């Protein structure tokens, strides 16, 4: 990471164990803490990639919010998250065996950061992924089917 000193990291929300080590890029980190829902869109569009490295998440609404803003997501391929990130469409899912493997995660970030075509394609497909799968009509229809016990697993 040290050769990419032009990267800037905005960190929102709680930090587990209060430990983030970016190997010499501490000046490039801004800790935002809790971000109010009405300010989240502003934070998302100020970023290039949402790096969601939560090891446990019920669903990952922030991933859908990022996608709706055309911001690709890099996240772990875990239960809950994989429902809100479509690998290759709205972002990149990191296989479970690479959880906390900083070299693997860094390579995924840098492959997006360094490949403008793939990045721009993901920006556009992220937006369409959110629009197609999580618009109000789709969500309401799925909720009704779930309530009526007509859900297909």
PDB file of C-alpha atoms in Angstrom, residues 38-130:
ATOM      1  CA  UNK A  38     -29.355  11.701   5.623  1.00  0.00           C
ATOM      2  CA  UNK A  39     -25.579  12.247   5.183  1.00  0.00           C
ATOM      3  CA  UNK A  40     -24.715   8.729   3.978  1.00  0.00           C
ATOM      4  CA  UNK A  41     -25.341   9.424   0.276  1.00  0.00           C
ATOM      5  CA  UNK A  42     -22.980  12.391   0.454  1.00  0.00           C
ATOM      6  CA  UNK A  43     -20.263  10.201   1.986  1.00  0.00           C
ATOM      7  CA  UNK A  44     -20.822   7.403  -0.533  1.00  0.00           C
ATOM      8  CA  UNK A  45     -20.541   9.612  -3.616  1.00  0.00           C
ATOM      9  CA  UNK A  46     -17.352  11.152  -2.250  1.00  0.00           C
ATOM     10  CA  UNK A  47     -15.749   7.710  -2.423  1.00  0.00           C
ATOM     11  CA  UNK A  48     -14.589   5.521  -5.262  1.00  0.00           C
ATOM     12  CA  UNK A  49     -15.034   2.073  -3.748  1.00  0.00           C
ATOM     13  CA  UNK A  50     -16.915   0.938  -0.656  1.00  0.00           C
ATOM     14  CA  UNK A  51     -14.702  -1.471   1.220  1.00  0.00           C
ATOM     15  CA  UNK A  52     -17.052  -3.281   3.597  1.00  0.00           C
ATOM     16  CA  UNK A  53     -14.941  -5.674   5.628  1.00  0.00           C
ATOM     17  CA  UNK A  54     -17.544  -6.645   8.170  1.00  0.00           C
ATOM     18  CA  UNK A  55     -17.084 -10.283   9.181  1.00  0.00           C
ATOM     19  CA  UNK A  56     -20.712 -10.511  10.207  1.00  0.00           C
ATOM     20  CA  UNK A  57     -23.650  -8.576   8.896  1.00  0.00           C
ATOM     21  CA  UNK A  58     -27.345  -9.316   8.823  1.00  0.00           C
ATOM     22  CA  UNK A  59     -27.852  -7.996   5.312  1.00  0.00           C
ATOM     23  CA  UNK A  60     -25.595  -5.133   4.295  1.00  0.00           C
ATOM     24  CA  UNK A  61     -27.972  -2.305   3.402  1.00  0.00           C
ATOM     25  CA  UNK A  62     -25.002   0.049   2.999  1.00  0.00           C
ATOM     26  CA  UNK A  63     -23.859  -2.109   0.064  1.00  0.00           C
ATOM     27  CA  UNK A  64     -27.155  -1.494  -1.719  1.00  0.00           C
ATOM     28  CA  UNK A  65     -26.980   2.203  -0.907  1.00  0.00           C
ATOM     29  CA  UNK A  66     -23.487   2.312  -2.403  1.00  0.00           C
ATOM     30  CA  UNK A  67     -24.649   0.449  -5.509  1.00  0.00           C
ATOM     31  CA  UNK A  68     -27.568   2.878  -5.917  1.00  0.00           C
ATOM     32  CA  UNK A  69     -24.970   5.673  -5.989  1.00  0.00           C
ATOM     33  CA  UNK A  70     -22.835   3.819  -8.559  1.00  0.00           C
ATOM     34  CA  UNK A  71     -20.150   2.969  -5.996  1.00  0.00           C
ATOM     35  CA  UNK A  72     -18.803  -0.596  -6.369  1.00  0.00           C
ATOM     36  CA  UNK A  73     -18.415  -2.647  -3.196  1.00  0.00           C
ATOM     37  CA  UNK A  74     -15.631  -4.964  -2.096  1.00  0.00           C
ATOM     38  CA  UNK A  75     -16.876  -7.190   0.714  1.00  0.00           C
ATOM     39  CA  UNK A  76     -16.514 -10.636   2.221  1.00  0.00           C
ATOM     40  CA  UNK A  77     -18.577 -13.440   0.675  1.00  0.00           C
ATOM     41  CA  UNK A  78     -20.505 -14.223   3.849  1.00  0.00           C
ATOM     42  CA  UNK A  79     -24.143 -14.839   4.725  1.00  0.00           C
ATOM     43  CA  UNK A  80     -26.112 -11.605   4.497  1.00  0.00           C
ATOM     44  CA  UNK A  81     -23.526  -9.706   2.495  1.00  0.00           C
ATOM     45  CA  UNK A  82     -23.735 -12.003  -0.533  1.00  0.00           C
ATOM     46  CA  UNK A  83     -27.409 -11.042  -0.833  1.00  0.00           C
ATOM     47  CA  UNK A  84     -26.539  -7.370  -1.148  1.00  0.00           C
ATOM     48  CA  UNK A  85     -23.464  -7.602  -3.412  1.00  0.00           C
ATOM     49  CA  UNK A  86     -23.473  -9.323  -6.780  1.00  0.00           C
ATOM     50  CA  UNK A  87     -19.943 -10.443  -7.644  1.00  0.00           C
ATOM     51  CA  UNK A  88     -18.953  -8.842 -10.935  1.00  0.00           C
ATOM     52  CA  UNK A  89     -22.142  -6.754 -11.098  1.00  0.00           C
ATOM     53  CA  UNK A  90     -22.172  -4.496  -8.063  1.00  0.00           C
ATOM     54  CA  UNK A  91     -18.760  -5.303  -6.727  1.00  0.00           C
ATOM     55  CA  UNK A  92     -16.325  -7.988  -5.687  1.00  0.00           C
ATOM     56  CA  UNK A  93     -16.950 -10.692  -3.102  1.00  0.00           C
ATOM     57  CA  UNK A  94     -13.834 -11.875  -1.299  1.00  0.00           C
ATOM     58  CA  UNK A  95     -13.954 -15.629  -0.608  1.00  0.00           C
ATOM     59  CA  UNK A  96     -14.205 -16.594   3.067  1.00  0.00           C
ATOM     60  CA  UNK A  97     -10.743 -18.176   3.066  1.00  0.00           C
ATOM     61  CA  UNK A  98      -9.278 -14.700   2.421  1.00  0.00           C
ATOM     62  CA  UNK A  99     -10.989 -12.954   5.335  1.00  0.00           C
ATOM     63  CA  UNK A 100      -8.375 -10.692   6.958  1.00  0.00           C
ATOM     64  CA  UNK A 101      -5.800 -11.557   4.249  1.00  0.00           C
ATOM     65  CA  UNK A 102      -4.643  -7.975   3.715  1.00  0.00           C
ATOM     66  CA  UNK A 103      -2.552  -8.852   0.638  1.00  0.00           C
ATOM     67  CA  UNK A 104      -5.519 -10.459  -1.126  1.00  0.00           C
ATOM     68  CA  UNK A 105      -7.839  -7.593  -0.184  1.00  0.00           C
ATOM     69  CA  UNK A 106      -5.266  -5.038  -1.319  1.00  0.00           C
ATOM     70  CA  UNK A 107      -4.882  -6.804  -4.668  1.00  0.00           C
ATOM     71  CA  UNK A 108      -8.664  -6.666  -5.205  1.00  0.00           C
ATOM     72  CA  UNK A 109      -8.795  -2.960  -4.345  1.00  0.00           C
ATOM     73  CA  UNK A 110      -5.838  -2.178  -6.586  1.00  0.00           C
ATOM     74  CA  UNK A 111      -7.204  -4.188  -9.512  1.00  0.00           C
ATOM     75  CA  UNK A 112     -10.290  -1.943  -9.494  1.00  0.00           C
ATOM     76  CA  UNK A 113      -8.284   1.186  -8.762  1.00  0.00           C
ATOM     77  CA  UNK A 114      -5.884   0.514 -11.657  1.00  0.00           C
ATOM     78  CA  UNK A 115      -8.369  -0.727 -14.285  1.00  0.00           C
ATOM     79  CA  UNK A 116     -10.546   2.149 -15.429  1.00  0.00           C
ATOM     80  CA  UNK A 117     -12.706   0.057 -17.793  1.00  0.00           C
ATOM     81  CA  UNK A 118     -13.575  -2.596 -15.206  1.00  0.00           C
ATOM     82  CA  UNK A 119     -14.198   0.119 -12.634  1.00  0.00           C
ATOM     83  CA  UNK A 120     -16.500   2.147 -14.898  1.00  0.00           C
ATOM     84  CA  UNK A 121     -18.384  -1.011 -15.929  1.00  0.00           C
ATOM     85  CA  UNK A 122     -18.890  -1.874 -12.239  1.00  0.00           C
ATOM     86  CA  UNK A 123     -20.087   1.653 -11.477  1.00  0.00           C
ATOM     87  CA  UNK A 124     -22.813   1.374 -14.106  1.00  0.00           C
ATOM     88  CA  UNK A 125     -23.791  -2.210 -13.355  1.00  0.00           C
ATOM     89  CA  UNK A 126     -23.872  -1.402  -9.608  1.00  0.00           C
ATOM     90  CA  UNK A 127     -26.503   1.215 -10.217  1.00  0.00           C
ATOM     91  CA  UNK A 128     -28.597  -1.156 -12.355  1.00  0.00           C
ATOM     92  CA  UNK A 129     -28.178  -3.994  -9.832  1.00  0.00           C
ATOM     93  CA  UNK A 130     -29.662  -1.811  -7.074  1.00  0.00           C
TER      94      UNK A 130
END
